[in-house]
Structure formats: C-alpha cells, structure tokens
Coordinates of C-alpha atoms in Angstrom, one line a residue:
Chain A
M1 CA -158.3 -127.4 67.0
I2 CA -159.9 -130.8 66.5
S3 CA -160.2 -132.1 63.0
T4 CA -163.5 -133.7 62.2
S5 CA -162.1 -136.6 60.2
T6 CA -165.4 -138.0 59.2
D7 CA -165.7 -139.4 55.7
I8 CA -169.4 -140.0 55.6
K9 CA -170.7 -138.6 52.4
P10 CA -172.9 -139.8 50.8
F11 CA -174.9 -140.8 53.8
D12 CA -173.5 -144.1 55.0
V13 CA -175.1 -145.3 58.3
G14 CA -172.4 -147.9 58.7
A15 CA -169.7 -145.2 58.6
I16 CA -171.7 -142.9 60.9
R17 CA -172.1 -145.7 63.5
K18 CA -168.4 -146.0 63.7
E19 CA -168.2 -142.4 65.0
F20 CA -170.3 -143.3 68.0
P21 CA -168.3 -145.5 70.4
V22 CA -171.2 -146.3 72.7
L23 CA -173.0 -148.1 69.9
E24 CA -170.4 -150.9 70.2
R25 CA -171.4 -151.9 73.7
K26 CA -173.6 -154.7 74.7
V27 CA -176.6 -154.5 77.1
K28 CA -177.6 -157.6 78.9
G29 CA -175.5 -159.6 76.5
K30 CA -177.2 -158.2 73.4
D31 CA -176.1 -155.5 70.9
L32 CA -177.4 -152.2 72.2
V33 CA -180.3 -150.8 70.2
Y34 CA -180.5 -147.1 71.3
F35 CA -183.9 -145.6 70.6
D36 CA -184.1 -143.0 73.3
N37 CA -182.7 -140.2 71.2
A38 CA -185.4 -137.8 72.0
A39 CA -184.3 -138.0 75.6
T40 CA -180.6 -137.5 74.7
A41 CA -178.5 -138.4 71.7
Q42 CA -175.3 -140.3 71.9
K43 CA -172.0 -138.5 71.3
P44 CA -169.7 -138.9 68.4
Q45 CA -166.0 -139.4 69.0
V46 CA -165.2 -135.8 67.8
V47 CA -167.3 -134.4 70.7
I48 CA -165.7 -136.7 73.2
D49 CA -162.3 -135.7 71.8
A50 CA -163.1 -132.0 72.0
L51 CA -164.1 -132.3 75.6
V52 CA -161.0 -134.3 76.6
N53 CA -158.8 -132.0 74.6
Y54 CA -160.1 -129.0 76.4
Y55 CA -159.1 -130.4 79.7
H56 CA -155.8 -131.8 78.4
Q57 CA -154.7 -128.7 76.6
Y58 CA -156.2 -125.4 77.5
N59 CA -158.5 -125.5 80.6
A60 CA -158.7 -122.0 81.9
N61 CA -161.3 -119.5 83.0
I62 CA -162.6 -117.4 80.2
H63 CA -162.9 -113.7 79.3
R64 CA -160.8 -112.3 82.2
G65 CA -157.4 -114.0 82.1
I66 CA -154.7 -112.6 79.9
H67 CA -152.5 -115.6 79.8
S68 CA -152.4 -117.9 76.7
L69 CA -154.6 -120.7 78.1
A70 CA -157.3 -118.2 79.0
E71 CA -157.1 -116.7 75.5
E72 CA -157.4 -120.1 73.9
A73 CA -160.3 -121.2 76.1
T74 CA -162.1 -117.9 75.5
A75 CA -161.6 -118.2 71.7
A76 CA -162.9 -121.8 71.7
F77 CA -165.9 -120.8 73.9
E78 CA -166.8 -117.9 71.7
A79 CA -166.3 -119.9 68.6
T80 CA -169.2 -122.1 69.7
R81 CA -171.3 -118.9 70.0
D82 CA -170.5 -118.1 66.4
T83 CA -171.4 -121.7 65.3
V84 CA -174.7 -121.6 67.1
K85 CA -175.5 -118.2 65.5
E86 CA -175.0 -119.8 62.1
F87 CA -176.8 -123.0 63.1
I88 CA -180.0 -121.1 63.9
N89 CA -179.3 -118.2 61.6
A90 CA -179.5 -115.5 64.3
R91 CA -178.7 -111.9 63.2
Y92 CA -176.2 -111.1 66.0
R93 CA -173.8 -113.2 68.0
E94 CA -174.8 -111.5 71.2
E95 CA -178.3 -112.8 70.7
I96 CA -176.9 -116.2 71.7
I97 CA -177.0 -116.8 75.5
F98 CA -175.5 -119.9 76.9
T99 CA -177.7 -121.7 79.5
R100 CA -177.7 -125.1 81.0
G101 CA -180.4 -126.3 78.7
V102 CA -183.9 -125.7 77.5
T103 CA -185.4 -125.7 81.0
E104 CA -183.1 -122.9 82.1
G105 CA -183.8 -121.0 78.9
V106 CA -187.6 -121.0 79.5
N107 CA -187.1 -120.2 83.2
L108 CA -184.8 -117.3 82.3
V109 CA -187.4 -115.8 80.0
A110 CA -190.2 -116.3 82.5
A111 CA -188.2 -114.8 85.4
T112 CA -186.9 -111.8 83.4
Y113 CA -189.1 -110.9 80.5
G114 CA -192.1 -112.5 82.2
R115 CA -191.7 -110.7 85.5
Q116 CA -191.1 -107.4 83.8
N117 CA -194.0 -107.6 81.4
I118 CA -196.8 -109.8 82.7
K119 CA -199.2 -108.0 84.9
E120 CA -202.3 -109.1 86.8
G121 CA -205.0 -110.3 84.5
D122 CA -202.7 -110.9 81.6
E123 CA -202.8 -114.1 79.7
I124 CA -200.1 -116.5 78.5
I125 CA -200.9 -119.2 75.9
I126 CA -199.1 -122.5 75.7
S127 CA -200.3 -125.8 74.0
G128 CA -201.6 -129.1 75.3
M129 CA -198.5 -130.9 74.1
E130 CA -195.9 -129.0 76.1
H131 CA -193.2 -130.6 78.1
H132 CA -193.4 -129.8 81.8
S133 CA -190.5 -127.5 81.3
N134 CA -192.7 -125.3 79.2
I135 CA -195.6 -125.5 81.5
V136 CA -194.4 -125.1 85.1
P137 CA -192.3 -121.9 84.7
W138 CA -195.4 -120.2 83.2
Q139 CA -197.6 -121.6 85.9
M140 CA -195.2 -120.2 88.5
L141 CA -195.2 -116.8 86.8
C142 CA -199.0 -116.8 86.5
L143 CA -199.4 -117.6 90.2
E144 CA -197.0 -114.8 91.1
K145 CA -198.6 -112.2 88.8
K146 CA -202.2 -113.4 89.1
A147 CA -202.1 -114.0 85.3
K148 CA -203.9 -116.7 83.4
L149 CA -202.5 -119.7 81.5
K150 CA -204.5 -120.7 78.4
I151 CA -204.0 -123.9 76.5
I152 CA -204.3 -124.6 72.7
P153 CA -206.0 -128.0 72.5
V154 CA -204.7 -131.0 70.7
D155 CA -206.7 -133.2 68.3
D156 CA -206.8 -137.0 68.1
N157 CA -203.9 -137.1 65.6
G158 CA -201.8 -135.1 68.1
E159 CA -201.9 -131.9 66.1
L160 CA -202.7 -128.4 67.5
M161 CA -206.2 -127.2 66.9
M162 CA -205.2 -124.0 65.2
S163 CA -208.7 -122.6 64.9
E164 CA -208.9 -122.7 68.7
F165 CA -205.6 -120.8 69.0
Q166 CA -207.2 -117.8 67.2
K167 CA -210.1 -117.9 69.7
L168 CA -207.8 -117.9 72.7
I169 CA -206.1 -114.7 71.8
S170 CA -207.5 -111.7 73.7
P171 CA -206.3 -108.1 74.3
K172 CA -204.9 -109.6 77.6
T173 CA -202.6 -112.1 75.8
K174 CA -199.0 -111.1 76.3
L175 CA -197.0 -114.2 75.5
V176 CA -197.2 -117.4 73.6
S177 CA -194.8 -120.2 74.4
I178 CA -195.0 -123.2 72.1
V179 CA -193.1 -126.4 71.5
H180 CA -191.6 -126.6 67.9
A181 CA -191.7 -130.4 67.9
S182 CA -193.4 -132.5 70.5
N183 CA -191.1 -134.8 72.5
S184 CA -193.8 -137.5 73.1
L185 CA -195.6 -137.5 69.8
G186 CA -193.1 -136.0 67.3
T187 CA -195.7 -133.5 66.0
I188 CA -194.1 -130.6 64.2
N189 CA -196.1 -127.5 65.0
P190 CA -196.8 -124.7 62.5
V191 CA -194.7 -122.2 64.5
K192 CA -194.3 -119.7 61.7
E193 CA -198.1 -119.4 61.4
I194 CA -198.4 -119.1 65.2
I195 CA -195.8 -116.4 65.3
D196 CA -197.4 -114.5 62.4
I197 CA -200.8 -114.6 64.1
A198 CA -199.3 -113.6 67.5
H199 CA -197.3 -110.7 66.0
Q200 CA -200.5 -109.3 64.5
Y201 CA -201.5 -108.7 68.1
N202 CA -198.0 -107.7 69.3
I203 CA -197.7 -110.9 71.3
V204 CA -194.2 -112.2 72.0
V205 CA -193.5 -115.8 71.1
L206 CA -191.0 -118.3 72.6
V207 CA -190.3 -121.4 70.6
D208 CA -189.1 -124.5 72.5
G209 CA -186.7 -126.1 70.1
A210 CA -185.5 -128.9 72.4
Q211 CA -186.7 -131.6 69.9
S212 CA -186.7 -129.7 66.6
S213 CA -183.1 -128.3 66.5
V214 CA -181.6 -131.7 65.8
H215 CA -183.9 -132.5 63.0
L216 CA -185.1 -129.4 61.3
D217 CA -183.4 -126.4 59.7
I218 CA -183.7 -123.6 62.2
D219 CA -183.8 -120.1 60.9
V220 CA -184.9 -117.8 63.7
Q221 CA -185.0 -114.7 61.5
D222 CA -187.3 -116.4 59.0
M223 CA -189.4 -117.9 61.7
D224 CA -189.4 -114.4 63.4
C225 CA -189.7 -115.9 66.9
D226 CA -188.8 -113.6 69.7
F227 CA -187.1 -116.3 71.8
F228 CA -185.9 -119.8 70.8
V229 CA -184.4 -122.3 73.2
L230 CA -182.4 -125.5 72.6
S231 CA -180.2 -128.0 74.4
S232 CA -176.8 -129.3 73.2
H233 CA -177.3 -132.9 74.4
K234 CA -180.1 -133.5 72.0
I235 CA -177.9 -132.4 69.1
Y236 CA -175.2 -135.0 69.8
G237 CA -173.4 -132.5 72.1
P238 CA -172.6 -132.7 75.8
T239 CA -175.2 -132.4 78.6
G240 CA -175.4 -129.2 80.7
V241 CA -175.3 -126.7 77.8
G242 CA -178.2 -125.0 76.1
V243 CA -178.9 -121.8 74.2
L244 CA -181.4 -119.1 74.6
Y245 CA -181.8 -117.0 71.5
G246 CA -183.6 -113.7 72.0
K247 CA -184.1 -110.8 69.7
K248 CA -181.5 -108.2 70.6
E249 CA -183.9 -105.4 71.4
L250 CA -185.8 -107.7 73.8
L251 CA -182.7 -109.0 75.5
E252 CA -181.5 -105.5 76.0
E253 CA -184.6 -104.4 77.8
M254 CA -184.7 -107.5 80.0
P255 CA -183.3 -107.4 83.6
P256 CA -180.5 -109.9 84.4
Y257 CA -181.4 -113.4 85.5
M258 CA -178.7 -114.1 88.0
G259 CA -176.2 -111.7 89.6
G260 CA -172.5 -112.5 90.0
G261 CA -169.3 -112.3 88.2
E262 CA -169.1 -111.9 84.4
M263 CA -172.4 -110.2 84.1
I264 CA -171.3 -106.9 85.6
K265 CA -169.7 -103.8 84.2
E266 CA -169.0 -102.1 87.4
V267 CA -169.8 -102.9 91.0
T268 CA -169.8 -100.6 94.0
F269 CA -171.7 -101.3 97.2
D270 CA -174.2 -98.6 96.1
K271 CA -174.8 -99.8 92.6
T272 CA -173.9 -102.3 89.9
T273 CA -174.0 -101.6 86.2
Y274 CA -174.5 -104.7 84.1
N275 CA -172.4 -106.0 81.3
E276 CA -173.6 -105.9 77.8
L277 CA -175.1 -108.8 75.9
P278 CA -174.7 -111.7 75.9
Y279 CA -172.7 -111.6 79.2
K280 CA -175.5 -109.8 81.1
F281 CA -177.2 -113.2 81.2
E282 CA -174.1 -115.4 81.7
A283 CA -173.3 -114.8 85.4
G284 CA -170.5 -116.9 86.9
T285 CA -168.1 -119.3 85.3
P286 CA -170.0 -121.0 82.5
N287 CA -169.8 -124.7 81.5
I288 CA -166.8 -124.0 79.4
A289 CA -165.7 -127.5 78.5
D290 CA -169.1 -128.7 77.4
T291 CA -169.8 -125.5 75.5
V292 CA -166.5 -125.9 73.7
A293 CA -167.4 -129.5 72.8
F294 CA -170.8 -128.5 71.7
K295 CA -169.2 -126.8 68.6
A296 CA -167.8 -130.2 67.6
A297 CA -171.3 -131.6 67.7
L298 CA -172.7 -128.8 65.5
D299 CA -169.9 -129.1 63.1
F300 CA -170.5 -132.9 62.9
V301 CA -174.2 -132.4 62.2
N302 CA -173.4 -129.9 59.6
E303 CA -170.9 -132.1 58.0
V304 CA -173.3 -135.1 57.8
G305 CA -176.0 -132.7 56.7
K306 CA -179.3 -132.2 58.2
D307 CA -181.0 -133.0 55.0
N308 CA -179.3 -136.4 54.9
I309 CA -180.1 -137.0 58.5
R310 CA -183.7 -136.1 58.0
K311 CA -184.2 -138.3 55.0
H312 CA -182.7 -141.2 56.9
E313 CA -184.8 -140.6 60.0
E314 CA -188.0 -140.2 58.0
M315 CA -187.4 -143.5 56.3
L316 CA -186.9 -145.2 59.7
T317 CA -189.9 -143.5 61.2
K318 CA -192.2 -144.6 58.4
Y319 CA -190.7 -148.1 58.4
A320 CA -191.2 -148.4 62.2
M321 CA -194.8 -147.1 62.1
D322 CA -195.8 -149.4 59.3
K323 CA -194.3 -152.5 61.0
L324 CA -195.6 -151.7 64.5
L325 CA -199.1 -151.1 63.2
K326 CA -199.1 -154.7 61.8
I327 CA -198.8 -156.0 65.3
D328 CA -202.2 -156.9 66.8
G329 CA -203.2 -154.5 69.6
V330 CA -200.6 -151.7 68.8
R331 CA -202.0 -148.2 68.7
L332 CA -199.9 -145.3 67.6
I333 CA -200.2 -142.2 69.6
G334 CA -199.3 -139.1 67.5
T335 CA -200.0 -139.5 63.8
A336 CA -199.5 -136.0 62.7
K337 CA -198.8 -135.3 59.1
H338 CA -195.5 -133.5 59.9
K339 CA -193.5 -135.4 62.5
T340 CA -189.9 -135.8 63.7
S341 CA -188.5 -139.3 64.2
V342 CA -190.6 -140.2 67.2
V343 CA -192.8 -143.2 67.3
S344 CA -195.0 -143.4 70.3
F345 CA -197.3 -146.3 70.9
I346 CA -199.3 -148.4 73.4
V347 CA -200.3 -152.0 73.3
E348 CA -203.9 -152.6 74.3
G349 CA -204.2 -153.9 77.8
M350 CA -200.5 -153.6 78.6
H351 CA -198.8 -151.0 80.7
P352 CA -196.0 -149.2 78.9
Q353 CA -193.7 -149.8 81.8
D354 CA -194.0 -153.6 81.4
M355 CA -193.2 -153.2 77.8
G356 CA -190.1 -151.1 78.6
I357 CA -188.8 -153.5 81.2
L358 CA -189.0 -156.4 78.8
L359 CA -187.5 -154.5 75.8
D360 CA -184.6 -153.5 78.0
N361 CA -183.9 -157.1 78.5
Y362 CA -183.7 -157.5 74.8
G363 CA -181.1 -154.8 74.7
I364 CA -183.5 -152.2 73.3
A365 CA -183.5 -148.7 75.0
V366 CA -186.8 -147.0 74.6
R367 CA -188.5 -144.5 76.8
T368 CA -191.7 -145.4 78.6
G369 CA -194.0 -143.3 80.7
H370 CA -195.6 -139.9 80.3
H371 CA -192.4 -138.2 78.9
C372 CA -192.9 -135.3 81.2
C373 CA -196.2 -134.5 79.4
Q374 CA -198.8 -135.6 81.9
P375 CA -201.5 -133.2 80.6
L376 CA -201.0 -134.6 77.1
M377 CA -201.3 -138.2 78.4
N378 CA -204.4 -137.3 80.2
R379 CA -205.8 -135.9 77.0
F380 CA -205.3 -139.3 75.3
E381 CA -206.5 -141.0 78.5
I382 CA -203.4 -143.2 78.8
P383 CA -200.8 -143.6 81.6
G384 CA -198.1 -143.1 79.1
T385 CA -196.6 -144.5 75.9
V386 CA -193.6 -146.6 74.7
R387 CA -191.5 -144.2 72.7
A388 CA -188.9 -145.1 70.1
S389 CA -187.0 -142.1 68.8
F390 CA -184.5 -142.3 66.0
A391 CA -181.2 -140.7 65.3
M392 CA -178.8 -140.6 62.4
Y393 CA -177.0 -143.8 63.5
N394 CA -180.1 -146.0 63.8
T395 CA -180.8 -148.7 61.2
K396 CA -183.7 -150.6 59.7
E397 CA -182.3 -153.8 61.3
E398 CA -182.6 -152.1 64.7
V399 CA -186.2 -151.3 64.0
D400 CA -186.7 -155.0 63.1
E401 CA -185.2 -155.8 66.6
L402 CA -187.7 -153.5 68.2
V403 CA -190.6 -155.1 66.3
K404 CA -189.4 -158.6 67.3
G405 CA -189.0 -157.4 70.9
V406 CA -192.5 -155.9 71.1
E407 CA -193.9 -159.1 69.7
K408 CA -192.0 -161.3 72.2
A409 CA -193.0 -158.9 75.0
I410 CA -196.6 -159.2 74.1
K411 CA -196.4 -162.9 74.2
L412 CA -194.9 -162.8 77.7
L413 CA -197.4 -160.3 79.0
K414 CA -200.5 -161.9 77.5
Chain B
M1 CA -192.9 -177.4 81.5
S2 CA -192.0 -179.6 84.4
R3 CA -190.3 -176.6 86.0
Y4 CA -193.6 -174.8 85.8
L5 CA -195.3 -177.7 87.4
D6 CA -192.7 -177.5 90.2
M7 CA -193.6 -173.9 90.8
T8 CA -197.2 -174.8 90.9
I9 CA -196.6 -177.4 93.5
Q10 CA -194.5 -175.0 95.5
R11 CA -197.3 -172.5 95.4
V12 CA -199.8 -175.1 96.6
I13 CA -197.5 -175.8 99.5
I14 CA -197.3 -172.1 100.3
K15 CA -201.0 -171.8 100.2
F16 CA -201.3 -174.8 102.5
K17 CA -198.9 -173.2 104.9
S18 CA -200.8 -169.9 105.0
K19 CA -204.1 -171.8 105.5
Y20 CA -202.5 -173.4 108.6
F21 CA -201.6 -170.0 109.7
E22 CA -205.1 -168.7 109.3
R23 CA -206.3 -171.5 111.4
G24 CA -204.1 -170.2 114.1
M25 CA -201.6 -173.0 114.0
N26 CA -198.2 -171.5 114.6
V27 CA -196.3 -172.9 111.6
V28 CA -195.8 -169.5 109.9
Q29 CA -192.3 -169.5 108.4
T30 CA -189.8 -166.7 109.1
I31 CA -189.2 -163.9 106.7
Q32 CA -185.8 -165.3 106.0
E33 CA -187.2 -168.7 105.2
T34 CA -189.7 -167.2 102.7
E35 CA -186.9 -165.1 101.2
D36 CA -184.7 -168.3 100.8
E37 CA -187.7 -170.1 99.3
I38 CA -188.2 -167.5 96.6
A39 CA -184.5 -167.4 95.9
E40 CA -184.6 -171.2 95.4
E41 CA -187.6 -170.9 93.1
F42 CA -185.8 -168.4 90.9
A43 CA -182.6 -170.5 90.9
L44 CA -184.6 -172.9 88.7
F45 CA -184.8 -170.4 85.9
D46 CA -181.8 -170.3 83.5
N47 CA -183.0 -167.4 81.4
W48 CA -184.5 -164.1 82.0
E49 CA -187.7 -164.7 80.0
D50 CA -188.8 -167.6 82.2
K51 CA -188.1 -165.5 85.2
Y52 CA -190.2 -162.6 84.0
E53 CA -192.9 -165.0 82.8
Y54 CA -193.1 -166.3 86.4
I55 CA -193.2 -162.7 87.8
I56 CA -195.9 -161.7 85.3
D57 CA -197.8 -164.8 86.3
L58 CA -197.6 -163.9 89.9
G59 CA -198.7 -160.4 89.0
K60 CA -201.8 -161.7 87.2
K61 CA -202.6 -164.0 90.1
L62 CA -202.3 -161.4 92.8
Q63 CA -205.8 -160.7 94.2
P64 CA -206.8 -157.3 92.9
L65 CA -207.3 -154.7 95.6
D66 CA -210.9 -153.7 96.1
S67 CA -211.5 -150.4 94.3
K68 CA -212.5 -148.8 97.5
F69 CA -208.9 -149.1 98.6
K70 CA -207.5 -147.6 95.4
V71 CA -207.7 -144.1 96.7
E72 CA -205.2 -141.3 96.8
E73 CA -204.1 -141.9 100.4
N74 CA -203.1 -145.5 99.7
K75 CA -201.4 -144.6 96.5
I76 CA -197.6 -144.7 96.3
K77 CA -196.9 -142.6 93.2
G78 CA -194.2 -143.8 90.9
C79 CA -193.2 -141.8 87.9
Q80 CA -194.5 -144.5 85.5
S81 CA -196.7 -146.9 87.4
Q82 CA -198.7 -146.7 90.5
V83 CA -198.8 -148.9 93.6
W84 CA -201.6 -149.0 96.2
L85 CA -200.8 -150.4 99.6
V86 CA -203.0 -151.1 102.6
A87 CA -202.0 -152.5 105.9
D88 CA -204.0 -154.2 108.7
E89 CA -203.0 -155.4 112.1
S90 CA -204.4 -158.3 114.0
D91 CA -203.0 -160.2 117.0
G92 CA -199.7 -158.3 116.8
R93 CA -199.1 -159.2 113.1
I94 CA -199.3 -156.9 110.1
Y95 CA -201.1 -157.9 106.9
F96 CA -200.5 -156.2 103.7
K97 CA -202.6 -156.0 100.5
A98 CA -201.4 -154.1 97.5
D99 CA -201.9 -153.6 93.8
S100 CA -200.3 -151.9 90.8
D101 CA -201.4 -150.9 87.3
A102 CA -198.3 -152.5 85.8
V103 CA -198.2 -156.3 85.8
I104 CA -194.4 -156.8 86.5
V105 CA -194.6 -154.4 89.4
R106 CA -197.7 -156.4 90.6
G107 CA -195.6 -159.6 90.5
L108 CA -192.8 -158.0 92.5
V109 CA -195.4 -156.6 94.9
S110 CA -196.9 -160.0 95.3
M111 CA -193.5 -161.4 96.4
L112 CA -193.0 -158.6 98.9
I113 CA -196.4 -159.4 100.4
R114 CA -195.6 -163.1 100.5
V115 CA -192.4 -162.3 102.4
L116 CA -193.6 -159.6 104.8
S117 CA -197.3 -160.1 105.3
G118 CA -198.3 -161.8 108.6
H119 CA -195.3 -160.9 110.5
T120 CA -194.7 -158.8 113.6
S121 CA -193.6 -155.2 113.3
Q122 CA -190.1 -156.0 114.6
E123 CA -189.7 -158.8 112.1
I124 CA -190.7 -156.6 109.2
L125 CA -188.4 -153.8 110.4
D126 CA -185.5 -156.3 110.6
A127 CA -186.2 -157.8 107.1
K128 CA -183.2 -157.4 104.9
L129 CA -185.1 -158.3 101.7
E130 CA -181.9 -159.7 100.1
F131 CA -183.9 -162.0 97.9
I132 CA -184.6 -159.2 95.6
D133 CA -181.0 -158.9 94.8
K134 CA -180.6 -162.7 94.7
I135 CA -183.3 -163.2 92.1
G136 CA -181.7 -160.4 90.0
M137 CA -184.5 -157.9 90.4
K138 CA -182.6 -155.3 92.4
N139 CA -182.7 -152.9 89.5
H140 CA -186.4 -152.6 89.9
L141 CA -185.8 -151.0 93.3
A142 CA -183.4 -148.5 91.9
Q143 CA -184.3 -144.8 91.9
T144 CA -184.3 -144.7 88.2
R145 CA -187.0 -147.3 87.9
S146 CA -189.5 -144.8 89.3
N147 CA -192.1 -147.5 89.8
G148 CA -193.0 -146.8 93.3
L149 CA -191.6 -150.1 94.4
L150 CA -188.8 -148.6 96.5
S151 CA -191.3 -146.3 98.1
M152 CA -193.6 -149.3 98.7
V153 CA -190.8 -151.2 100.7
K154 CA -190.3 -148.0 102.7
Q155 CA -194.0 -147.6 103.3
M156 CA -194.3 -151.2 104.5
K157 CA -191.5 -150.6 107.0
N158 CA -193.1 -147.3 108.0
Y159 CA -196.3 -149.1 108.8
A160 CA -194.3 -151.6 110.8
L161 CA -192.6 -148.8 112.7
A162 CA -196.0 -147.1 113.3
Y163 CA -197.5 -150.2 114.8
K164 CA -194.4 -150.8 116.9
M165 CA -194.7 -147.4 118.3
K166 CA -198.3 -147.8 119.0
E167 CA -197.6 -151.1 120.8
Q168 CA -195.0 -149.4 122.9
L169 CA -197.3 -146.6 123.8
N170 CA -200.1 -149.0 124.7
G171 CA -197.9 -151.5 126.3

C-alpha cells in the first residue's frame, strides 16, 4: 500500500536522518540531539505516511465488516501480524497477540497464565534490573496468591549473577520473567542460558523484549522462550501497540484476559464460548491505525538491516563511553560486556536531574532519573543516572555535542 | 562580572530588609514586591546560562535543612529529585524552610521561600507566583518535570490554608 522509498544501502546515516522529519527541528534555538531512544524512538516518514494513509483511505472496523474498506483494513491489520511473526520468527501467526505495549503484555500473562498456574507458596523469579513493568505485575500476583518473588542479583558491572540464579531455583519455582536488555544499563542478559536452565525444571519463562527487539535479532523459536513481549514505539513504530508472543499450547490453555467483542465465538446469557487464537486475547476494537503503521516501521528496520543498525549503534556507544570517561568525575553505570546502545552515567557530586535540565538547554534530549528501575538504582546507591541511548539516526557529531554539553554543565554546576 | 556584583548588592539589600523584619520593624515587602524584584533581577540576564548560574548559586547558598527535618513526613516526593519542606508560624506569619537533593531545584526553592516566607496565610494563599513564568522557569513547575516543585508550591499553600483555618477556629 505504501512504498518504502528508502535508498539507504550501504548504511548512510545522512540518508537515514532525512527519513525522520522530527530531526530537523530546533530545541531552544539549537539543533535537536535526540538521545532518548530507549524511552521511545522517533518515527520515519513511512510510518507517519502509513498512519495518515489508513485514516485517509480505508479506516474501518476490522474482522466483521464485509464492505471493501473493512476488508482492506483487516488485511492491513493482519499483514502486520505476519510481519511481526517473521520479525521474531514465531512458528504460528496466531501466537502473535496485539497489546498496547510491553506493560500490557506482562500484565496479561500475570493475570491469565499467572492466576491459573501460580499457587500459594509458589515462587516467581525476576532480576534486579527489571523495569517496574516487569516487577509490579508479579508483585500483585504474589500478593494475591501468597506466592514469593525472588530476585537474581546484579553485579557491579550491571550483569546478572548467574551462579545465584541457579541457587534461587527450587521445586516451588513456577515462572521466570526476565528482561532481555536492561533499559537503564543496556546490559544484554543471557536469556537463552536462563531459559535452558529453567526448562530443565519445567519452569516457564517470559522475556521482556522492550529494549532488545529494536537492536537484536529476535528468534523466539531458537531462544525457546515461552512468552516474549515487545512495544512498537521502541522500534520506530507508533505508540500504543505492542505484541505478546506466547507458545501456542500455552496460549490455548490460558483463560481470556478481557471480555468483550471480538474475543467471543458465541454469547448467550448462560454461557460464552471464546474465539480462537489470537482473537481470544484481543477483546474490543484494537488500535487498528497504529498496528497497521507498525508494519511500516518493521519493514523500514528490515530494509536498513538490523546488522547495519547494530554496527552503527555499537560504534556510537563505544565512542560515547570512551569520550565521557575522559571527563573528570564521570562514572559509567553499567559496563557489561554485552550491551545495547545505552550509556548511563553519573557525575560525582551532581544530581542527574541538574545535568538533564542543563543538557536540555543545549538542545540535547537525554533521560535522567531512575528509569523506572528504583530497585536497581538502590543497588548502585544512586538517585538515578543520566542516560543517553542511541538509534540508527544518531551521529558521532551528536555525541560530541553531548560531551561538550556535559563539560559545560559541569562547569555551571561546580 | 559587574552584573554579578549587582546581584550581590541586591542580595545584601534583601538581607538587610529581612534583618529589619526580624527586629520587628514592619518594613517587610509584599509578596508582589518580591516577585517583581526577582523578575527585575532576571531581566538582567541575556542568556540562559547566566540565569541558571544564578539559580545554581542560589541553590548552593540556601541554608541546608537540618537533617532532623529531612524525614519522610516532610518529604515531597518527585520522580527524580526530592524536596523537603517545613513550616513554622509565629505572630500570624508563616515561615518556610526547605531543601532539595538537586541544586537547580534548591535554587528555585530558595526563590519560593524568599517570596512566600514571613507572610500571613491569606497573603500566601493569594500569591499568584507569576514571577516563575516571567523569569522563564515555568517549565520547572510542569507535571513532566516531576521534581516535586509543583507539589511544593501546593504544599506551601496547604500550610497557609491550614493555619488560616486554625486562626478562624481559634478566633
């Protein structure tokens, strides 16, 4: 429907930047330097076009209408499901459930699989570097079921202490929910190893792919995770769309999450039979427009090539870490061997928020604070960090701007 | 540099005024007058860096709150930085002391204290605090800033309201 008219091979950051209209804008009179990609990535023109085109040309409710617009909308919506299936290499298209995002995906599993399978005294294992969205739903479930939450500790480099993981497993352990790549440190966790170990004890594993999906090649079959969640907006797609992948046999056994339209087969006042997968978990009119446009984002990423993106981001990450470390007083938080393009740091004696306010005035968008990872910040005994996270459109020159900004901010704050 | 000297002189004058006030001489200026005074001070700055340098300086100079006051019940939790606020009442006037773990917020807190502290509950409740907008710092009171500053302003007004109600009950 929309042609992706990008001519950006071999990797040409200048050409890529032209695809992202927002990068042309000024902030406080300066060229925008957008380094908050781990919070949300900017959108290429093809995604914006796909979104607008949907509303211009074929807005209709999906799956039930028999008119042409409904058919076109349904086809576009379902095409995204197929693209997601390929993107994460799922076995079946019905294993792809659309959600509002990672948070909803985790909550869905906790409220359905969790409620059905976690009993009093059972144990759930998460890690010390989880985002609040992969802590709170399990805490709520544990509270309800009188189950126990156990935490894999994190070492000084920001890596999981895998030897401790083994020790945490007990016959009571029923589920492991683990972040693939940390949003605040960038650490890439050895999820395959975790899954292998867990499966030896018949423990189900959910992998939080919020940060990993945009950087790493995702193969849920090879990984052998039971559940995998991701968000569109971190992969250059629209906000408000996410994906829950689940192994078909698990999804089939799970009770529905929400009741309503779309998820039913037959409703009488006595009894309702539920629709089949994936619709059983997609009650109500979904976020059609954003889901449709999400496909354009995935196509775009595929076209640029994750390998190319990764190489570019790795170069930027290394460059930024080297340069920042040369500044007196800078301490990097999260120095794992395997990292996504996240550089988290603090400056001795300075509050991350002060740094963030001043950097904003230099036109540099970074994230400051605890990054929704308060337990992790407590572990490092810091109130938060300054986090720069890089995407395919960022440049070395922008990193230079950040370094200059940090130096100037330090002078002001001293 | 001379601009900086100006500021210093201004601050000396302010200190002088507050000393007068402490001696019980009724020359305390109105909230509006202090607001105008701050707006005038900031009008001297022609770039944002000087402005922030001044706020950071105010932050550093703000008398730290005694650690015994830095307790949970005085804490106004922001998402990123914390603010502690205590209020005292004497002779019908309310006095504020506050602190923060981030220095820019401390600077802003220091200005709020300068404007509101030492006034009656009604005066505090009526305060428009338009100077924050005038000096270009309104964004720090936005919800997104999550620095507890907006909650601090609300809390200052809440204290004023509480004292006013107490006065009415006693009166």
